[in-house]
Coordinates of C-alpha atoms and ligand atoms in Angstrom, one line a residue:
M1 CA 2.3 34.9 -7.8
S2 CA 1.1 31.4 -7.6
S3 CA 1.5 30.7 -11.3
A4 CA 5.2 30.6 -10.7
L5 CA 4.7 27.6 -8.4
P6 CA 4.7 24.1 -9.9
S7 CA 1.3 22.5 -10.5
Y8 CA 0.3 19.3 -8.7
D9 CA 1.5 17.2 -11.7
E10 CA 4.8 19.1 -12.0
A11 CA 5.5 18.7 -8.3
A12 CA 4.5 15.0 -8.4
A13 CA 6.8 14.5 -11.4
Q14 CA 9.7 16.0 -9.4
V15 CA 9.0 13.6 -6.5
A16 CA 8.8 10.7 -9.0
A17 CA 12.2 11.7 -10.5
Y18 CA 13.7 11.7 -7.0
V19 CA 12.1 8.3 -6.2
G20 CA 13.5 7.0 -9.5
Q21 CA 17.0 7.7 -8.2
L22 CA 16.3 5.8 -5.0
V23 CA 15.6 2.6 -6.8
H24 CA 19.3 1.8 -6.8
M25 CA 19.7 2.4 -3.1
R26 CA 18.7 -0.7 -1.3
P27 CA 18.1 -0.5 2.4
V28 CA 19.6 -3.0 4.8
V29 CA 18.1 -6.5 4.8
E30 CA 16.7 -8.2 7.9
R31 CA 14.9 -11.5 8.6
V32 CA 11.4 -11.5 10.1
D33 CA 9.1 -14.3 11.1
L34 CA 6.3 -14.7 8.6
G35 CA 3.8 -13.8 11.3
R36 CA 5.3 -10.4 11.6
A37 CA 6.0 -9.8 7.9
L38 CA 2.7 -8.0 7.1
G39 CA 3.4 -4.7 5.4
R40 CA 7.1 -5.3 5.0
V41 CA 8.9 -5.3 1.7
L42 CA 10.5 -8.4 0.2
A43 CA 14.3 -8.1 -0.1
R44 CA 14.9 -11.4 -1.9
P45 CA 12.7 -12.9 -4.6
L46 CA 10.4 -15.7 -3.5
H47 CA 10.8 -18.9 -5.4
A48 CA 8.6 -22.0 -5.6
D49 CA 10.3 -24.8 -3.6
R50 CA 8.3 -27.4 -5.4
D51 CA 5.8 -27.5 -8.2
Q52 CA 2.5 -25.7 -7.4
P53 CA 0.3 -27.6 -7.0
P54 CA 2.9 -30.3 -6.1
F55 CA 0.7 -33.1 -7.5
A56 CA -2.3 -33.3 -9.9
R57 CA -5.2 -32.7 -7.6
S58 CA -8.9 -32.9 -7.6
T59 CA -10.8 -29.7 -7.1
R60 CA -14.1 -31.5 -6.3
D61 CA -15.5 -34.3 -4.2
G62 CA -16.4 -36.9 -6.8
F63 CA -15.0 -39.7 -9.0
A64 CA -11.7 -39.7 -10.8
C65 CA -12.2 -41.3 -14.2
R66 CA -11.5 -41.2 -17.9
A67 CA -13.6 -38.5 -19.5
A68 CA -14.3 -40.5 -22.7
E69 CA -15.6 -43.5 -20.7
A70 CA -17.7 -41.2 -18.4
S71 CA -19.1 -39.2 -21.3
A72 CA -20.1 -42.4 -23.0
H73 CA -22.3 -43.1 -19.9
M74 CA -20.6 -46.4 -19.3
P75 CA -21.2 -47.8 -15.8
L76 CA -17.8 -47.5 -14.0
T77 CA -16.8 -49.7 -11.2
I78 CA -15.8 -47.9 -8.0
A79 CA -12.1 -48.9 -7.4
G80 CA -11.4 -47.6 -3.9
T81 CA -11.1 -44.1 -2.4
T82 CA -8.4 -41.5 -2.2
R83 CA -8.7 -39.0 0.7
A84 CA -6.8 -35.7 0.8
G85 CA -3.4 -36.3 2.3
E86 CA -3.0 -39.8 0.9
P87 CA -0.5 -40.6 -1.8
P88 CA -1.8 -41.1 -5.3
A89 CA -3.3 -44.5 -6.0
G90 CA -1.9 -46.8 -8.8
E91 CA -3.0 -46.6 -12.4
L92 CA -6.8 -46.5 -12.8
P93 CA -8.0 -49.7 -14.5
A94 CA -10.1 -49.4 -17.7
G95 CA -13.8 -49.1 -17.0
A96 CA -13.3 -48.0 -13.4
A97 CA -13.6 -44.8 -11.4
R98 CA -12.0 -43.9 -8.1
E99 CA -13.8 -42.1 -5.3
I100 CA -11.8 -38.9 -4.6
M101 CA -12.0 -35.9 -2.3
T102 CA -11.2 -32.3 -2.9
G103 CA -7.4 -31.7 -2.6
A104 CA -6.5 -35.4 -3.1
P105 CA -4.0 -36.5 -5.7
V106 CA -5.5 -38.0 -8.9
P107 CA -4.1 -41.4 -9.9
P108 CA -2.3 -42.0 -13.2
G109 CA -4.7 -42.7 -16.1
V110 CA -7.3 -40.3 -14.8
D111 CA -8.1 -37.3 -16.9
A112 CA -11.3 -35.9 -15.3
V113 CA -13.2 -35.9 -12.0
V114 CA -17.0 -36.1 -12.2
M115 CA -18.7 -34.3 -9.3
L116 CA -20.5 -36.4 -6.8
E117 CA -23.7 -34.6 -7.5
H118 CA -23.5 -35.5 -11.2
V119 CA -23.5 -39.3 -11.0
E120 CA -26.0 -42.1 -10.3
M121 CA -24.6 -44.7 -8.0
S122 CA -25.8 -48.3 -7.7
N123 CA -24.2 -51.7 -6.9
G124 CA -20.7 -50.3 -6.5
Q125 CA -20.8 -48.6 -9.9
I126 CA -21.3 -45.0 -11.0
R127 CA -22.7 -43.6 -14.2
L128 CA -22.6 -40.0 -15.3
D129 CA -25.9 -38.2 -15.4
P130 CA -27.3 -39.0 -19.0
K131 CA -27.8 -35.2 -19.6
R132 CA -24.1 -34.5 -19.0
T133 CA -20.7 -35.1 -20.5
I134 CA -17.4 -34.2 -19.1
A135 CA -14.3 -32.8 -20.8
V136 CA -10.7 -33.9 -20.4
G137 CA -9.1 -32.0 -17.5
E138 CA -12.3 -31.0 -15.8
N139 CA -12.0 -30.6 -12.0
I140 CA -8.3 -31.4 -12.1
V141 CA -5.4 -28.9 -11.6
S142 CA -2.4 -30.6 -13.1
Q143 CA 1.0 -30.7 -11.3
G144 CA 2.9 -27.4 -11.8
A145 CA -0.1 -25.6 -13.4
Q146 CA 0.4 -22.6 -11.2
A147 CA 4.2 -22.6 -10.9
R148 CA 7.2 -24.9 -11.6
K149 CA 9.8 -25.6 -8.9
G150 CA 12.3 -22.8 -8.9
D151 CA 10.1 -20.3 -10.6
E152 CA 10.2 -16.7 -9.3
L153 CA 6.8 -16.1 -7.7
L154 CA 7.4 -12.7 -6.1
P155 CA 10.0 -10.1 -7.1
V156 CA 12.1 -8.0 -4.8
G157 CA 10.2 -4.9 -3.7
T158 CA 6.8 -6.7 -3.2
V159 CA 4.9 -5.4 -0.3
I160 CA 3.7 -8.3 1.8
T161 CA -0.1 -8.5 2.2
P162 CA -2.0 -11.6 3.4
A163 CA -1.8 -13.2 -0.1
Q164 CA 2.0 -13.1 0.0
V165 CA 2.0 -14.5 3.5
A166 CA -0.1 -17.5 2.2
L167 CA 2.3 -18.0 -0.7
A168 CA 5.4 -17.8 1.5
A169 CA 3.8 -20.4 3.8
A170 CA 3.0 -22.7 0.9
C171 CA 6.6 -22.5 -0.2
G172 CA 7.9 -23.4 3.3
H173 CA 9.1 -20.0 4.5
S174 CA 8.6 -19.5 8.2
A175 CA 10.6 -16.3 8.0
L176 CA 11.3 -13.8 5.2
E177 CA 14.2 -11.5 4.2
V178 CA 12.8 -8.0 4.1
F179 CA 14.2 -4.5 3.9
A180 CA 14.8 -2.5 7.1
R181 CA 12.1 0.0 7.7
P182 CA 13.1 3.6 6.9
R183 CA 13.5 5.8 10.0
V184 CA 11.4 8.9 9.6
A185 CA 12.1 11.9 11.8
I186 CA 9.0 13.8 12.6
L187 CA 9.4 17.3 13.9
S188 CA 6.4 19.4 14.9
T189 CA 7.0 23.1 15.2
G190 CA 5.0 26.0 16.6
D191 CA 4.9 28.1 19.8
E192 CA 1.3 27.1 20.3
I193 CA 1.9 23.3 20.2
V194 CA 1.9 21.3 23.5
T195 CA 2.1 17.5 24.0
I196 CA -1.0 15.3 24.4
K197 CA -0.5 14.9 28.1
S198 CA -0.2 18.6 28.9
T199 CA -3.2 20.8 29.6
P200 CA -3.3 23.5 26.9
A201 CA -3.3 27.1 28.2
P202 CA -5.4 29.7 26.4
G203 CA -4.0 30.0 22.9
Q204 CA -2.3 26.7 23.0
I205 CA -3.3 23.5 21.1
R206 CA -2.3 19.9 21.4
N207 CA 0.1 18.5 18.8
S208 CA -2.1 16.3 16.6
N209 CA 0.1 16.3 13.5
G210 CA 2.9 14.5 15.3
P211 CA 0.8 11.5 16.2
M212 CA -1.0 11.6 12.9
L213 CA 2.3 11.6 10.9
A214 CA 3.7 8.8 13.1
A215 CA 0.6 6.8 12.3
L216 CA 0.9 7.5 8.6
V217 CA 4.6 6.5 8.7
V218 CA 3.7 3.2 10.4
A219 CA 0.9 2.6 7.9
M220 CA 3.3 3.2 5.0
G221 CA 6.0 0.9 6.2
G222 CA 8.3 3.3 8.1
E223 CA 9.5 3.6 11.6
P224 CA 8.6 6.9 13.2
W225 CA 11.1 8.8 15.2
V226 CA 9.2 11.5 16.9
L227 CA 11.5 14.4 17.9
P228 CA 10.6 16.8 20.7
N229 CA 8.3 19.7 19.5
A230 CA 10.2 22.8 18.5
P231 CA 9.0 26.3 19.3
D232 CA 9.2 29.0 16.6
N233 CA 12.7 30.2 17.2
P234 CA 15.8 29.8 15.1
Q235 CA 18.0 28.1 17.8
A236 CA 15.4 25.5 18.7
L237 CA 14.9 24.6 15.0
D238 CA 18.7 24.4 14.4
T239 CA 19.1 22.0 17.3
A240 CA 16.2 19.9 16.1
L241 CA 17.5 19.8 12.5
A242 CA 21.0 18.8 13.7
Q243 CA 19.5 15.8 15.4
A244 CA 17.3 14.8 12.5
T245 CA 20.2 14.3 10.1
E246 CA 20.5 10.7 11.2
A247 CA 17.1 9.9 9.8
D248 CA 16.3 8.3 6.4
L249 CA 13.5 10.9 5.8
L250 CA 12.6 14.1 7.7
V251 CA 9.1 15.4 7.9
V252 CA 8.6 18.8 9.5
T253 CA 5.2 20.2 10.2
G254 CA 4.3 23.9 10.6
G255 CA 6.3 27.0 10.0
V256 CA 6.6 26.8 6.2
S257 CA 4.0 29.6 5.4
A258 CA 4.8 33.2 4.8
G259 CA 4.1 34.4 8.4
K260 CA 6.5 36.3 10.6
F261 CA 7.3 33.2 12.7
D262 CA 7.4 30.7 9.9
L263 CA 11.1 30.0 10.4
V264 CA 11.5 26.4 9.0
E265 CA 12.6 27.3 5.5
P266 CA 15.4 29.6 6.7
A267 CA 16.5 26.9 9.2
L268 CA 16.6 24.3 6.5
A269 CA 18.6 26.7 4.4
R270 CA 21.1 27.2 7.2
V271 CA 21.9 23.4 7.2
G272 CA 22.6 23.6 3.5
A273 CA 19.3 22.4 2.2
H274 CA 18.7 22.2 -1.6
F275 CA 15.1 22.9 -2.3
H276 CA 13.3 21.0 -5.1
F277 CA 10.3 23.1 -4.7
T278 CA 8.9 25.6 -2.2
G279 CA 5.2 25.6 -2.8
V280 CA 2.8 23.8 -5.0
R281 CA -0.4 24.9 -6.7
I282 CA -2.6 22.7 -4.5
Q283 CA -5.2 23.4 -1.8
P284 CA -4.8 22.6 1.0
G285 CA -1.0 22.4 1.2
K286 CA 0.2 25.2 -1.0
P287 CA 3.3 26.1 1.2
L288 CA 4.7 22.5 1.0
V289 CA 8.5 22.3 0.6
F290 CA 10.6 19.4 -0.6
G291 CA 14.3 19.1 -0.7
E292 CA 17.5 17.4 0.5
I293 CA 20.0 18.2 3.1
P294 CA 23.5 17.1 2.3
R295 CA 25.0 14.6 4.8
H296 CA 28.4 15.5 6.1
R297 CA 29.9 12.0 6.1
D298 CA 28.7 9.8 3.3
A299 CA 27.1 6.6 4.5
A300 CA 27.9 7.2 8.2
V301 CA 26.5 4.8 10.7
T302 CA 23.4 6.4 12.2
A303 CA 21.6 6.0 15.5
A304 CA 19.7 3.1 13.8
G305 CA 23.1 1.3 13.7
R306 CA 23.3 1.3 9.9
S307 CA 24.0 3.7 7.0
P308 CA 21.2 6.0 6.0
I309 CA 19.3 4.6 3.0
A310 CA 20.0 7.7 0.8
P311 CA 23.6 8.1 1.8
H312 CA 24.5 11.5 0.3
A313 CA 21.6 13.7 1.4
L314 CA 18.6 13.5 3.7
P315 CA 15.3 14.0 1.9
F316 CA 12.9 16.2 3.7
F317 CA 9.4 17.6 3.5
G318 CA 8.2 20.8 5.2
L319 CA 4.4 20.3 5.6
P320 CA 2.0 23.2 6.3
G321 CA 0.8 22.8 9.9
N322 CA -2.9 22.7 9.3
P323 CA -3.9 19.1 10.0
V324 CA -5.7 18.5 6.7
S325 CA -2.8 20.2 4.8
S326 CA -0.3 18.0 6.6
A327 CA -2.3 14.8 5.8
V328 CA -2.8 15.6 2.1
T329 CA 0.7 16.7 1.4
F330 CA 2.1 13.6 3.3
L331 CA -0.1 11.3 1.2
L332 CA 0.6 13.0 -2.1
F333 CA 4.4 13.6 -1.8
A334 CA 6.1 12.1 1.3
A335 CA 4.4 8.7 1.2
P336 CA 5.9 7.9 -2.3
V337 CA 9.4 8.8 -1.0
L338 CA 8.8 6.7 2.1
A339 CA 7.6 3.7 0.1
S340 CA 10.6 3.9 -2.2
L341 CA 13.0 4.2 0.8
A342 CA 11.3 1.1 2.1
G343 CA 12.3 -0.7 -1.1
S344 CA 8.8 -1.0 -2.5
V345 CA 8.3 -1.0 -6.2
E346 CA 4.9 0.6 -5.8
S347 CA 5.2 4.1 -4.6
A348 CA 2.6 6.2 -6.3
P349 CA -0.4 7.6 -4.4
R350 CA -3.5 5.6 -4.8
F351 CA -6.1 7.4 -6.9
A352 CA -9.4 5.8 -8.0
L353 CA -12.5 6.9 -9.8
A354 CA -15.9 7.5 -8.3
Q355 CA -19.2 9.1 -9.2
L356 CA -19.9 12.5 -7.5
A357 CA -23.0 12.3 -5.3
Q358 CA -25.8 14.8 -5.3
G359 CA -25.1 17.6 -2.8
P360 CA -24.3 21.2 -2.3
Q361 CA -21.9 22.6 -4.9
R362 CA -19.4 24.6 -3.0
H363 CA -16.4 24.2 -5.2
L364 CA -16.0 27.2 -7.5
K365 CA -13.3 27.0 -10.2
S366 CA -9.8 27.5 -8.8
D367 CA -6.3 27.8 -10.2
L368 CA -5.2 25.2 -7.6
T369 CA -5.7 21.5 -7.7
R370 CA -7.9 20.8 -4.6
F371 CA -8.1 17.8 -2.3
L372 CA -11.3 18.0 -0.3
P373 CA -12.2 15.6 2.5
A374 CA -14.9 13.3 1.2
R375 CA -16.5 10.0 2.0
C376 CA -16.6 7.3 -0.6
T377 CA -19.3 4.5 -0.5
F378 CA -18.0 1.4 -2.1
G379 CA -21.0 -0.3 -3.7
T380 CA -22.2 -3.8 -3.0
A381 CA -23.9 -4.6 -6.3
G382 CA -21.2 -3.8 -8.8
E383 CA -22.1 -0.1 -9.1
M384 CA -19.5 2.6 -9.3
P385 CA -18.2 3.9 -5.9
E386 CA -20.0 7.1 -5.0
V387 CA -18.2 10.0 -3.4
A388 CA -19.7 12.8 -1.3
L389 CA -18.0 15.9 0.1
V390 CA -17.8 16.0 3.9
S391 CA -18.8 19.5 5.1
W392 CA -15.7 21.2 6.6
Q393 CA -14.5 24.5 7.9
G394 CA -11.2 24.6 6.1
S395 CA -7.9 22.9 6.4
G396 CA -7.8 23.1 10.2
D397 CA -10.9 21.0 10.4
L398 CA -9.6 17.8 11.9
A399 CA -13.1 16.6 12.9
A400 CA -14.2 16.7 9.2
M401 CA -11.1 14.9 8.1
A402 CA -11.8 12.2 10.7
R403 CA -15.3 11.7 9.1
S404 CA -13.8 11.3 5.7
N405 CA -12.2 8.2 4.1
C406 CA -10.7 9.8 1.0
F407 CA -10.1 13.2 -0.7
L408 CA -12.0 14.3 -3.7
V409 CA -9.5 15.6 -6.3
L410 CA -10.6 18.7 -8.2
P411 CA -8.1 19.6 -11.0
E412 CA -7.3 23.2 -11.7
Q413 CA -10.2 25.1 -13.3
S414 CA -12.6 22.1 -12.9
H415 CA -16.2 22.3 -11.8
P416 CA -17.7 18.8 -11.7
V417 CA -21.5 18.4 -11.5
P418 CA -23.2 15.6 -9.5
G419 CA -23.1 12.3 -11.4
A420 CA -19.7 13.2 -13.0
V421 CA -16.9 10.7 -12.7
V422 CA -14.2 12.2 -10.5
R423 CA -10.8 11.2 -9.1
I424 CA -10.4 10.4 -5.4
L425 CA -7.2 10.0 -3.4
L426 CA -7.5 6.9 -1.1
I427 CA -6.1 7.3 2.4
Ligands
AMP501 P1 1.6 26.9 10.4 O1 1.8 26.0 9.2 O2 2.7 26.8 11.3 O3 1.3 28.3 9.9 O4 0.3 26.4 11.1 C1 -1.0 26.5 10.5 C2 -2.1 26.0 11.5 O5 -1.8 24.7 11.8 C3 -2.1 26.8 12.8 O6 -3.4 27.0 13.1 C4 -1.4 25.9 13.7 O7 -1.8 26.1 15.1 C5 -1.8 24.5 13.2 N1 -0.8 23.5 13.6 C6 0.5 23.7 13.4 N2 1.2 22.6 13.8 C7 0.3 21.8 14.3 C8 0.3 20.5 15.0 N3 1.5 19.9 15.1 N4 -0.8 19.9 15.4 C9 -2.0 20.6 15.2 N5 -2.1 21.7 14.6 C10 -1.0 22.4 14.2
MG502 MG1 3.3 27.8 13.0

């Protein structure tokens, strides 16, 4: 049966093909203060407003000089001081050196800065340490070495991290134009699910997927729109789905397996869903569904006060309800779509390599690609990261997942031994 389902790679390729179409759909642009821009996606390229650095500057505390004179070990007369923040001094006279601080502009005629620690000083003169020479350009960054005025420094689609915040600040941007966050409808389904604040009756459990998915959506640059939980009945699902059409992306959890009360797929079919796949050869997460629901009116204005990002059809994922299944399938498949809807040029899941630690071998060969909760230790001494499985009781084991910081990826039919280099999915 399961061989009819796409493999992980095939399903990922289908999602990537869908993401490829989204590249031309640009979300609405808004302006945010730089202090609130972390994690947002740049909607306009960032240009250098002046040369970077804007003037030739010293990278050391020392003496600005001519390399040839210093390397000949001539005594050089100290001709004044330039502190950081002062304008550059006039042309350096022959046979002279100018005391200079880190970040200060070097005067014309200077082609090197000797470090304070490398000179002997006496009677207002310096001389380079006899054991040393200095090359032209040493300890100076020339004007425009990093960028020229007008150069594009960051393209559209860049996710803003602290480094981009710094660059924007250096270029004088106290606010940035970023794409509007995609609105992600989150629908938790199941007769047994109750809200956090209610006291679960026997047989009931609190909805943990809703808050987890909302957190994942925030972490991936989206705006969660948590719908009321829907019980396992067709009418409730129809009502919930009708509401969700205003979202940019719909994520449903629970109700996609083959059980008698797994009613999500038929409900999606009733609203005209086109399914890209209904199941993937992965564990956990095999019942995952991915598709699109046509929108009735193209580019209608939604509750968010703007057109949906993908105007013709609402992309959706139906995630299996087990918490670990929901997390894995979101990271593998929904997160790339969300990143693309957010306008990011980087949308693929983040895989890395690590060495499998010693430990019990519980993973027999399987015809499914498996994603097992694991803990990766990132070395401190340049060694390869090491990954160890977290003991778990299957895909409902939320406590095990909370002890993990990645998933160990076991491709179909693989059986790695301790010490092997394996793939991990970073969370
Ligand atoms: P389902 O995918 O609906 O067959 O559910 C599979 C398992 O996940 C069942 O044990 C459910 O009780 C559990 N589950 C479903 N939805 C949630 C949820 N929102 N939060 C926590 N557990 C859930
Ligand atoms: Mg269910």
